PDB file of C-alpha atoms in Angstrom:
ATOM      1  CA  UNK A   1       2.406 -14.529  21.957  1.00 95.00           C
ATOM      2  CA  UNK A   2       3.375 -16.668  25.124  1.00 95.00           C
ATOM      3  CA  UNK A   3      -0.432 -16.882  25.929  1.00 96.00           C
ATOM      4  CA  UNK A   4      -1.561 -18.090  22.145  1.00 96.00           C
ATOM      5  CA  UNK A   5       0.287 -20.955  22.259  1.00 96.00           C
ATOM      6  CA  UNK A   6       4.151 -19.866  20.775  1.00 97.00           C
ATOM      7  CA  UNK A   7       7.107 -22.116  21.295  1.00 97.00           C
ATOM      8  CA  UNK A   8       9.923 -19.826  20.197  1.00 97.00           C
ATOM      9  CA  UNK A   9       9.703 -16.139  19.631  1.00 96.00           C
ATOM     10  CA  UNK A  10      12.201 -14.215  17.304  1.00 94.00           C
ATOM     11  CA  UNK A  11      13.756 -10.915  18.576  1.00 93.00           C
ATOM     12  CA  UNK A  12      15.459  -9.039  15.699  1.00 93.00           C
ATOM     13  CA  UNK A  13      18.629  -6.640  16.349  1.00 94.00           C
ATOM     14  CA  UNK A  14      18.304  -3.916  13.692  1.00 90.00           C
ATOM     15  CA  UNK A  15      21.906  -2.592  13.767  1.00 89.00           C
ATOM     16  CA  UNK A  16      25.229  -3.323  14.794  1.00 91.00           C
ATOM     17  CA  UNK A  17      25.788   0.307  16.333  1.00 90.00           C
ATOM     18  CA  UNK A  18      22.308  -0.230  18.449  1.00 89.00           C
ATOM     19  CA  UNK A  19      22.050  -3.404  19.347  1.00 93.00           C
ATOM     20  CA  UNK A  20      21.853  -3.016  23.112  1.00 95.00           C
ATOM     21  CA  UNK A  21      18.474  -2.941  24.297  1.00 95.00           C
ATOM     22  CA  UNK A  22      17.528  -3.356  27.809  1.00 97.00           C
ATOM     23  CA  UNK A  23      13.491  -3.824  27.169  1.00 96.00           C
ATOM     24  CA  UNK A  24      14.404  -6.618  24.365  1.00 96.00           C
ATOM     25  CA  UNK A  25      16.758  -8.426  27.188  1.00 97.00           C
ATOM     26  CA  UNK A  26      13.620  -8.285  29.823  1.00 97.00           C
ATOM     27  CA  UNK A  27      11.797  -9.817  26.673  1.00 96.00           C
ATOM     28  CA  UNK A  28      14.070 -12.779  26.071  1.00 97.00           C
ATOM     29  CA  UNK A  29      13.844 -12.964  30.183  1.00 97.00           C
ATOM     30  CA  UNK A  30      10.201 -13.346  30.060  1.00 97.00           C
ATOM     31  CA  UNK A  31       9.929 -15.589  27.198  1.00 97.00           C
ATOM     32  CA  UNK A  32      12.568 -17.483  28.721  1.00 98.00           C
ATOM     33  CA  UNK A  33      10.997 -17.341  31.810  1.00 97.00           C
ATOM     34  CA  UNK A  34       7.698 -18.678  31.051  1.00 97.00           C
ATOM     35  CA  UNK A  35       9.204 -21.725  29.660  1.00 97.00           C
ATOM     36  CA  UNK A  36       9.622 -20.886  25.669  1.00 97.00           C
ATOM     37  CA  UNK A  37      12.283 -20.768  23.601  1.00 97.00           C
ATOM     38  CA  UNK A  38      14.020 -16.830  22.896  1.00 98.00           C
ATOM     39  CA  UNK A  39      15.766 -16.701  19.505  1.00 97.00           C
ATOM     40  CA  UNK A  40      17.802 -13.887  18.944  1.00 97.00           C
ATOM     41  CA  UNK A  41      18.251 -12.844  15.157  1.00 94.00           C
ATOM     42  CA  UNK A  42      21.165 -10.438  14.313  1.00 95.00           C
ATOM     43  CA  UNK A  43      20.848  -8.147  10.840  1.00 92.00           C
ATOM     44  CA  UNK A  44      24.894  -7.816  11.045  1.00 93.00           C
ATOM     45  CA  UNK A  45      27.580 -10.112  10.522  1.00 90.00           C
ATOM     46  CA  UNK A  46      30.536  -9.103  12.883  1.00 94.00           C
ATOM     47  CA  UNK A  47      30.984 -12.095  15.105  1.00 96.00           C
ATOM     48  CA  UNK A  48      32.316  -9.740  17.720  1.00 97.00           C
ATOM     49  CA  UNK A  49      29.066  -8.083  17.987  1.00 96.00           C
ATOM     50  CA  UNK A  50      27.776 -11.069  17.308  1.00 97.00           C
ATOM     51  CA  UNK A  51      29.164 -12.681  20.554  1.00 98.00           C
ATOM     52  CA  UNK A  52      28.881  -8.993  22.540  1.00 97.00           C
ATOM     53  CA  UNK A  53      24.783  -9.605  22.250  1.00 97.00           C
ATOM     54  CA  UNK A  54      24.956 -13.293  23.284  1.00 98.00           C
ATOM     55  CA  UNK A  55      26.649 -12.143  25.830  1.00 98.00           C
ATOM     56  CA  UNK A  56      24.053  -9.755  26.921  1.00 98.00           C
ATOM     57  CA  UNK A  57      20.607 -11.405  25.673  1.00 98.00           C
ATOM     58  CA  UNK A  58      21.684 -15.284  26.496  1.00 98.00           C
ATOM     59  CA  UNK A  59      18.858 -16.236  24.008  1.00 98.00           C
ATOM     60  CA  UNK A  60      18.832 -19.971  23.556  1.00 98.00           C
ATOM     61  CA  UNK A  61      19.128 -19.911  19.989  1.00 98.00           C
ATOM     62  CA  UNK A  62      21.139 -17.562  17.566  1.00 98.00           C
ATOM     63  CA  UNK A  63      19.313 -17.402  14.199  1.00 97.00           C
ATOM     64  CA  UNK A  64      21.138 -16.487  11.448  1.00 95.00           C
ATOM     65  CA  UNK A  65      19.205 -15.895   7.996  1.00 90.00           C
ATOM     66  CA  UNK A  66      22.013 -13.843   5.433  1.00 89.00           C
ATOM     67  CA  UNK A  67      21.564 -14.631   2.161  1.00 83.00           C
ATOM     68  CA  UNK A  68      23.992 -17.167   0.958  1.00 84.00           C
ATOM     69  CA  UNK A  69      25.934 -17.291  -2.524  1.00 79.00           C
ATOM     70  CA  UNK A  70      23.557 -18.925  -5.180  1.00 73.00           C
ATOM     71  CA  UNK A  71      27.287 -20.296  -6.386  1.00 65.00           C
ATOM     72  CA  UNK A  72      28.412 -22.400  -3.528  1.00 52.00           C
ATOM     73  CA  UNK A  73      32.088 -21.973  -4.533  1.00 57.00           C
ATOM     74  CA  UNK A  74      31.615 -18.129  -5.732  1.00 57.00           C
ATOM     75  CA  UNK A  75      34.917 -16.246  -4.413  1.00 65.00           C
ATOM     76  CA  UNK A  76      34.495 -18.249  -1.525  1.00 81.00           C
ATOM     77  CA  UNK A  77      31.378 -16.310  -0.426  1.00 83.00           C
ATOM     78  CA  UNK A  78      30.087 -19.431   0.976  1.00 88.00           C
ATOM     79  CA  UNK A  79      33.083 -20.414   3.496  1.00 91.00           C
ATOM     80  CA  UNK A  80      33.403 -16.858   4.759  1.00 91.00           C
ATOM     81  CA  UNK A  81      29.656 -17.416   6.378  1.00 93.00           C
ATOM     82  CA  UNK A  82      30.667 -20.616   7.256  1.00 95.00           C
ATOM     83  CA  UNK A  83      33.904 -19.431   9.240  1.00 95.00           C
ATOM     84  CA  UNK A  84      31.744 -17.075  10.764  1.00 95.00           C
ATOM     85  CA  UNK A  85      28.987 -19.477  11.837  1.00 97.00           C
ATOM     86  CA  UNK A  86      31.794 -21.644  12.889  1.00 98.00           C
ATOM     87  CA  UNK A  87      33.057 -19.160  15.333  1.00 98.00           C
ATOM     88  CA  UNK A  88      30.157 -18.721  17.022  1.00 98.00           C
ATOM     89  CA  UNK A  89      29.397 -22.207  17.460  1.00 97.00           C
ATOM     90  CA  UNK A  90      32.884 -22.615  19.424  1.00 98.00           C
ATOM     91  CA  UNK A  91      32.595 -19.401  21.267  1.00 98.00           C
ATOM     92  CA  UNK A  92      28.889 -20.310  22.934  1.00 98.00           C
ATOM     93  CA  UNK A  93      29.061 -24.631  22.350  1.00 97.00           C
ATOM     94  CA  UNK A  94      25.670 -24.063  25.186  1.00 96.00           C
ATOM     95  CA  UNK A  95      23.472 -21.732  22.322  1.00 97.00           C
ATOM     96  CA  UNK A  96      21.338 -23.267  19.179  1.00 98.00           C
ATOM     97  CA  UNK A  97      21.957 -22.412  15.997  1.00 98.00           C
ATOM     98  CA  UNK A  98      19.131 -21.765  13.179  1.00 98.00           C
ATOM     99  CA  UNK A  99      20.547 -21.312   9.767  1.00 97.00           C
ATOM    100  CA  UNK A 100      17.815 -20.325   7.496  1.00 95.00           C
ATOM    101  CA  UNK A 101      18.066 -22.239   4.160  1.00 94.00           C
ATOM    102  CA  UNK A 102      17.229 -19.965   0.520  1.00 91.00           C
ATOM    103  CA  UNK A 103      14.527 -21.605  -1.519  1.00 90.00           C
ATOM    104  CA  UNK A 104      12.802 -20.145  -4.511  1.00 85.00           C
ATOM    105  CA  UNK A 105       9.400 -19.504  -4.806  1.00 80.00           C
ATOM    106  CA  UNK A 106       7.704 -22.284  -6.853  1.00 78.00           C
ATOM    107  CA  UNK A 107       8.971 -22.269 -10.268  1.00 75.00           C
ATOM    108  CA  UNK A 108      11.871 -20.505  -9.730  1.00 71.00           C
ATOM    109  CA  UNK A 109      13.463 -22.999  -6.966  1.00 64.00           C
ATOM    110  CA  UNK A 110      15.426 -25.325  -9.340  1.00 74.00           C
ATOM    111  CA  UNK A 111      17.970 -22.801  -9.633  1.00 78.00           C
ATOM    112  CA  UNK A 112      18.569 -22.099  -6.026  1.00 84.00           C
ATOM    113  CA  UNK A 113      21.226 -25.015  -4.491  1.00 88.00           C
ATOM    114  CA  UNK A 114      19.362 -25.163  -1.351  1.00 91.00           C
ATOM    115  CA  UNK A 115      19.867 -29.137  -0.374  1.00 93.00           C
ATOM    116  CA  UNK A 116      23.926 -28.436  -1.392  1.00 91.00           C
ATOM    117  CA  UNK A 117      23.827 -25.528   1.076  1.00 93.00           C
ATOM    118  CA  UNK A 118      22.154 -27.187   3.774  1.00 95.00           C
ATOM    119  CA  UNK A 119      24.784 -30.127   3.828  1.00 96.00           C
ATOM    120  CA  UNK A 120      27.261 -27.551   3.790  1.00 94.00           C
ATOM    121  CA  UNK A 121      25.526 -26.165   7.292  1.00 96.00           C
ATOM    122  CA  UNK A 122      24.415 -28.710   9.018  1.00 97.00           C
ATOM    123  CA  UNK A 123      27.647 -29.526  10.801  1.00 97.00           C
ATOM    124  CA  UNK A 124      27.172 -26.581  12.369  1.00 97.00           C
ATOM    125  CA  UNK A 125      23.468 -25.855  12.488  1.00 98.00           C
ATOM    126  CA  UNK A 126      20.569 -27.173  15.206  1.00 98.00           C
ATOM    127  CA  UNK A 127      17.854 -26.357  13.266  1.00 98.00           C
ATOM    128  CA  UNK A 128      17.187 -25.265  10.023  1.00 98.00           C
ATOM    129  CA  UNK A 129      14.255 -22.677   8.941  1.00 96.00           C
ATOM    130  CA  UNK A 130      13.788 -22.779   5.179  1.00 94.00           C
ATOM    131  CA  UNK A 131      12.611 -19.266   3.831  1.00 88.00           C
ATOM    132  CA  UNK A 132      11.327 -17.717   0.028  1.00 86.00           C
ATOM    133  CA  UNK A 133      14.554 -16.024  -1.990  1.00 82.00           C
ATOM    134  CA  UNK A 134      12.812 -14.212  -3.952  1.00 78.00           C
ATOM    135  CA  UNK A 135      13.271 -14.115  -8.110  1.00 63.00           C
ATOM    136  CA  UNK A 136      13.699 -11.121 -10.311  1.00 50.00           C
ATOM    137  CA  UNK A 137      13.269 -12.843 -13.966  1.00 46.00           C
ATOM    138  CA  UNK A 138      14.782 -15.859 -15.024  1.00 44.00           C
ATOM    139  CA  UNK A 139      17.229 -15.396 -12.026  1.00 49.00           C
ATOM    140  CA  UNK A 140      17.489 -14.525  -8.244  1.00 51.00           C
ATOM    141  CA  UNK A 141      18.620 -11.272  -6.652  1.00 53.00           C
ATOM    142  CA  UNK A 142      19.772 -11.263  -3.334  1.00 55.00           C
ATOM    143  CA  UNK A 143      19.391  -7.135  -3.348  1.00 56.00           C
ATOM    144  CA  UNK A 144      15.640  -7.746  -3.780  1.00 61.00           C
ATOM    145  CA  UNK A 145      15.091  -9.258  -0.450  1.00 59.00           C
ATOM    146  CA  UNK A 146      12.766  -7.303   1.768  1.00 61.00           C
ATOM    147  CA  UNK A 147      15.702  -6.747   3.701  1.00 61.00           C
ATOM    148  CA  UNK A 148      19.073  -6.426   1.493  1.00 61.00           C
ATOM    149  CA  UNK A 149      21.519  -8.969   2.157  1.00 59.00           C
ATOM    150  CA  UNK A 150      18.909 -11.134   4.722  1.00 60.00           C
ATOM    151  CA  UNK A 151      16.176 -13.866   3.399  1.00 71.00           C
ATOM    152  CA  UNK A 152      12.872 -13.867   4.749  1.00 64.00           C
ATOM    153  CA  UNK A 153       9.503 -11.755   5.857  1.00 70.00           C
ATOM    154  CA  UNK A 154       8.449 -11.426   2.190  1.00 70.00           C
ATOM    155  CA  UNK A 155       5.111 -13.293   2.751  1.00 68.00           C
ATOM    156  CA  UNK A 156       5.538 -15.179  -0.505  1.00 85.00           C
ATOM    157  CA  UNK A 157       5.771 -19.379  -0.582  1.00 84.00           C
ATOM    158  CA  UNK A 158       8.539 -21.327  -1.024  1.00 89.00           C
ATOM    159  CA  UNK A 159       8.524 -24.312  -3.210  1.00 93.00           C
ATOM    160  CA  UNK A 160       7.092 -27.082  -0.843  1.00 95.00           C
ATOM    161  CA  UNK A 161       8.345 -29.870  -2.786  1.00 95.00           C
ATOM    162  CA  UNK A 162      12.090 -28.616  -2.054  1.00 95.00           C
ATOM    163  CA  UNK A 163      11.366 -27.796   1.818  1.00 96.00           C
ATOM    164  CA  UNK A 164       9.756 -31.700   1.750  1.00 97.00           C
ATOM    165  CA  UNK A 165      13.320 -32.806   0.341  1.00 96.00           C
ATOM    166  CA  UNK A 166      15.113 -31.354   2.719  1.00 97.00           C
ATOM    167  CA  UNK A 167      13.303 -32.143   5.741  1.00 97.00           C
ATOM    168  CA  UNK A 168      13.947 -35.780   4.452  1.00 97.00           C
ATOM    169  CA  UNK A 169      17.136 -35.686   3.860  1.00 96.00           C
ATOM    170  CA  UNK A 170      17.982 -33.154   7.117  1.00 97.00           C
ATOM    171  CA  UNK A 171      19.523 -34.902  10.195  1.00 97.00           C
ATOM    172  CA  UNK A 172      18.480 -31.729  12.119  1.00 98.00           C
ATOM    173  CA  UNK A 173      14.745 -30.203  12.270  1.00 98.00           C
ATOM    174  CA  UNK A 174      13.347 -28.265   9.872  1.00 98.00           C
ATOM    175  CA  UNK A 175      11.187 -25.242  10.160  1.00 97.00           C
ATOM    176  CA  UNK A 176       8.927 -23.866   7.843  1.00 97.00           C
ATOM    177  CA  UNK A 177       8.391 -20.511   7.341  1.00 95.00           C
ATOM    178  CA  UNK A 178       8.225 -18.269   4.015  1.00 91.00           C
ATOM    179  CA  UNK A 179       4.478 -17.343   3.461  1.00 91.00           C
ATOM    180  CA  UNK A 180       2.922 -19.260   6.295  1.00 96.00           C
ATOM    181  CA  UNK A 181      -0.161 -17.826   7.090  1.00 96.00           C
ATOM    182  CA  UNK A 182      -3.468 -19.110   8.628  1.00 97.00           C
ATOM    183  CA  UNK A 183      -5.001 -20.031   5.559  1.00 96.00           C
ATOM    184  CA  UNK A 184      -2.350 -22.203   4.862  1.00 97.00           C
ATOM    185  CA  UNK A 185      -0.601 -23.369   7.560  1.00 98.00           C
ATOM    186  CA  UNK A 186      -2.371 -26.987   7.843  1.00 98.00           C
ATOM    187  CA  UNK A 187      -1.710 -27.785   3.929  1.00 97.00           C
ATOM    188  CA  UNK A 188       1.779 -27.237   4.263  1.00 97.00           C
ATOM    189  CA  UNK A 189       2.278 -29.071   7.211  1.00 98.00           C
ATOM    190  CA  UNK A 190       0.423 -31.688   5.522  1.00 97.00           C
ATOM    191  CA  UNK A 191       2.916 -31.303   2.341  1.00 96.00           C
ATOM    192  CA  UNK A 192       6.138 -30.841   4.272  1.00 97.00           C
ATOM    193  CA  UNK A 193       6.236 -32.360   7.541  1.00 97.00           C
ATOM    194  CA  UNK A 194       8.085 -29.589   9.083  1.00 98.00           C
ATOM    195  CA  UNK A 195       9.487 -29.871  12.865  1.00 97.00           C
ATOM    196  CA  UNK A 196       7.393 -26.914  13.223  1.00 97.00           C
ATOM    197  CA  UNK A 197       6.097 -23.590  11.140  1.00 97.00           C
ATOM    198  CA  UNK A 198       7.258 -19.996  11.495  1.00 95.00           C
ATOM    199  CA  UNK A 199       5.206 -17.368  10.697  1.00 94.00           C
ATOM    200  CA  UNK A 200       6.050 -13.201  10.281  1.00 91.00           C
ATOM    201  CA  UNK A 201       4.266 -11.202   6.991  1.00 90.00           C
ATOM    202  CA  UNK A 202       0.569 -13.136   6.867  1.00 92.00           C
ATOM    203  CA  UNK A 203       0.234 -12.837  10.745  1.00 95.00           C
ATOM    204  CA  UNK A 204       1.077  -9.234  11.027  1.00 93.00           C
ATOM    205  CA  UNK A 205      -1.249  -6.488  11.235  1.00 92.00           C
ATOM    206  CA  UNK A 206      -2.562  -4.994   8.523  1.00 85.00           C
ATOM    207  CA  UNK A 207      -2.219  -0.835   7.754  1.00 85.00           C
ATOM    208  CA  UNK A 208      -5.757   0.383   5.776  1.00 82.00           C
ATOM    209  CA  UNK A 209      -4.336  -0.242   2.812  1.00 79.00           C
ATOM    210  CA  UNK A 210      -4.168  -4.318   3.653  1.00 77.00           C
ATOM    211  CA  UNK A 211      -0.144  -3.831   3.978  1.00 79.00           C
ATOM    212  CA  UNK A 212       2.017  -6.021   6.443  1.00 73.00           C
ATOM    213  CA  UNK A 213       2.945  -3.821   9.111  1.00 77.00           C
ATOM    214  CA  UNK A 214       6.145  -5.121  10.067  1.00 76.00           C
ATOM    215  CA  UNK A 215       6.853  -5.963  14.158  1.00 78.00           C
ATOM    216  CA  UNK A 216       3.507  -5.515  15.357  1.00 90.00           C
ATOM    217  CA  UNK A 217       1.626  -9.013  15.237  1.00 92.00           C
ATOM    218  CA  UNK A 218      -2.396  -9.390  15.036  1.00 95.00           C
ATOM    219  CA  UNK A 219      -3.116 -11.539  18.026  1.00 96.00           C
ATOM    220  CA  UNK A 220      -6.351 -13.753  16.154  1.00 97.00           C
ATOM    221  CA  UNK A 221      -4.134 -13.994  13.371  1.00 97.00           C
ATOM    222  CA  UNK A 222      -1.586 -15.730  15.490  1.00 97.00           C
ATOM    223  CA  UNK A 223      -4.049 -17.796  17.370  1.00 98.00           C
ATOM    224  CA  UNK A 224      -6.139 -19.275  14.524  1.00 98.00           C
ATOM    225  CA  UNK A 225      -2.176 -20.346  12.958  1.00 98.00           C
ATOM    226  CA  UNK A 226      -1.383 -21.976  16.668  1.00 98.00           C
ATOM    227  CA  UNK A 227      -4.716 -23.481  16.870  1.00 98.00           C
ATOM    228  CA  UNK A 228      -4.368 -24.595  12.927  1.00 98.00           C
ATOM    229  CA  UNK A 229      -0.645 -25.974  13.012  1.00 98.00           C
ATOM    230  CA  UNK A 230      -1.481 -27.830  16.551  1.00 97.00           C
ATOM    231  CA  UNK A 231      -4.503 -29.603  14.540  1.00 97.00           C
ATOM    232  CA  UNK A 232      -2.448 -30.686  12.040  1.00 97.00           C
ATOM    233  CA  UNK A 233       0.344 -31.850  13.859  1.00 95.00           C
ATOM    234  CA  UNK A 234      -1.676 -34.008  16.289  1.00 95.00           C
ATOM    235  CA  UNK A 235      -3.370 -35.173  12.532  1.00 93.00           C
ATOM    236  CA  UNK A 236      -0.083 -36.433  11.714  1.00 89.00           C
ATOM    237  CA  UNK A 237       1.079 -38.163  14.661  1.00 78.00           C
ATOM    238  CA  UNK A 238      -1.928 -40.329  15.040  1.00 62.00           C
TER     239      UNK A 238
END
């Protein structure tokens, strides 16, 4: 990935009980070392674990993607990720922080308080990464996520008109990721104007039945998006 061009590469930690890895910290080394930027994505949400694999990995950015309460003042859902976003920011003041941001996919987006949430965050955020929640009728369902409780790698779109709001309205920079593929990488950066793209499904390998196969990345895949978003970025700074 280092060799095809990639800024930042994502490391995921699985579990809370197995977090410790000692081939994923010479990974964040390397990546580190060759002058890119490690992230370091936790699937748990004790901060003491939390701060136990900073500790260990010293990625240079923490990215934290649970799905957040469609009801910003729901039981106070929303604070409790807060509080615990907060405490990592004031434990390591020297690491990033990506927040990922829920939008629907088009259609379904309205409902979805994304721009509320992202004020709420961006105190405490670096960057933001907008991702698809997906819908299950006339609603959303955080328990349908690819991953329960998490946003992201479902290879569907977000709503590009709401990711173009809040990269305007975002004093921090704004990924884009949620379906970003190769095919359609330079339209959306063309639509959005994105700090940068993120992509995870439609760059994966592909099992014989044309499945995402998750973790294990298709190198041309990854090089045609570098090649594409580079294009389009240098199209829109001229």
């Amino acid at each position: 990935m280092i060799e095809l061009g990639v800024d930042h590469v994502g490391s995921v930690l699985l579990s809370e009980q197995g977090w410790r890895i000692p081939e994923l910290r010479s990974t964040v080394e390397q990546i580190q070392g060759a002058g890119r930027k490690s992230s370091l994505i936790p699937l748990f949400a004790s901060v003491e674990a939390i701060s136990a694999s900073i500790d260990y990995y010293h990625p240079d950015i923490v990215h934290f993607c649970e799905t957040l309460p469609i009801k910003t003042n729901a039981d106070g859902a929303l604070e409790k990720v807060l509080k615990r976003q907060r405490a990592i920011r004031e434990r390591f003041p020297q690491i990033a922080l990506m927040r990922s941001i829920p939008i629907g996919c088009p259609g379904l987006a309205e409902i979805i308080p994304s721009l509320a949430l992202s004020a709420a965050f961006e105190p405490l955020s670096d960057w933001f990464l907008t991702d698809t929640l997906l819908g299950a009728g006339n609603g959303l369902s955080n328990d349908q996520q690819p991953v329960n409780g998490y946003v992201g790698i479902t290879g569907k779109t977000c709503d590009w008109t709401i990711a173009a709001e809040l990269v305007r309205q975002s004093a921090i920079p704004v990924i884009l990721a949620g379906g970003i593929g190769p095919d359609n990488v330079e339209s959306a950066i063309f639509q959005v104007r994105p700090a940068g793209v993120d992509s995870c499904t439609l760059t994966n390998k592909t099992d014989t039945d044309g499945n995402a196969r998750r973790f294990r990345k298709d190198p041309a895949k990854v090089n045609t998006l570098v090649q594409r978003a580079r294009r389009a970025f240098n199209q829109i700074l001229i």
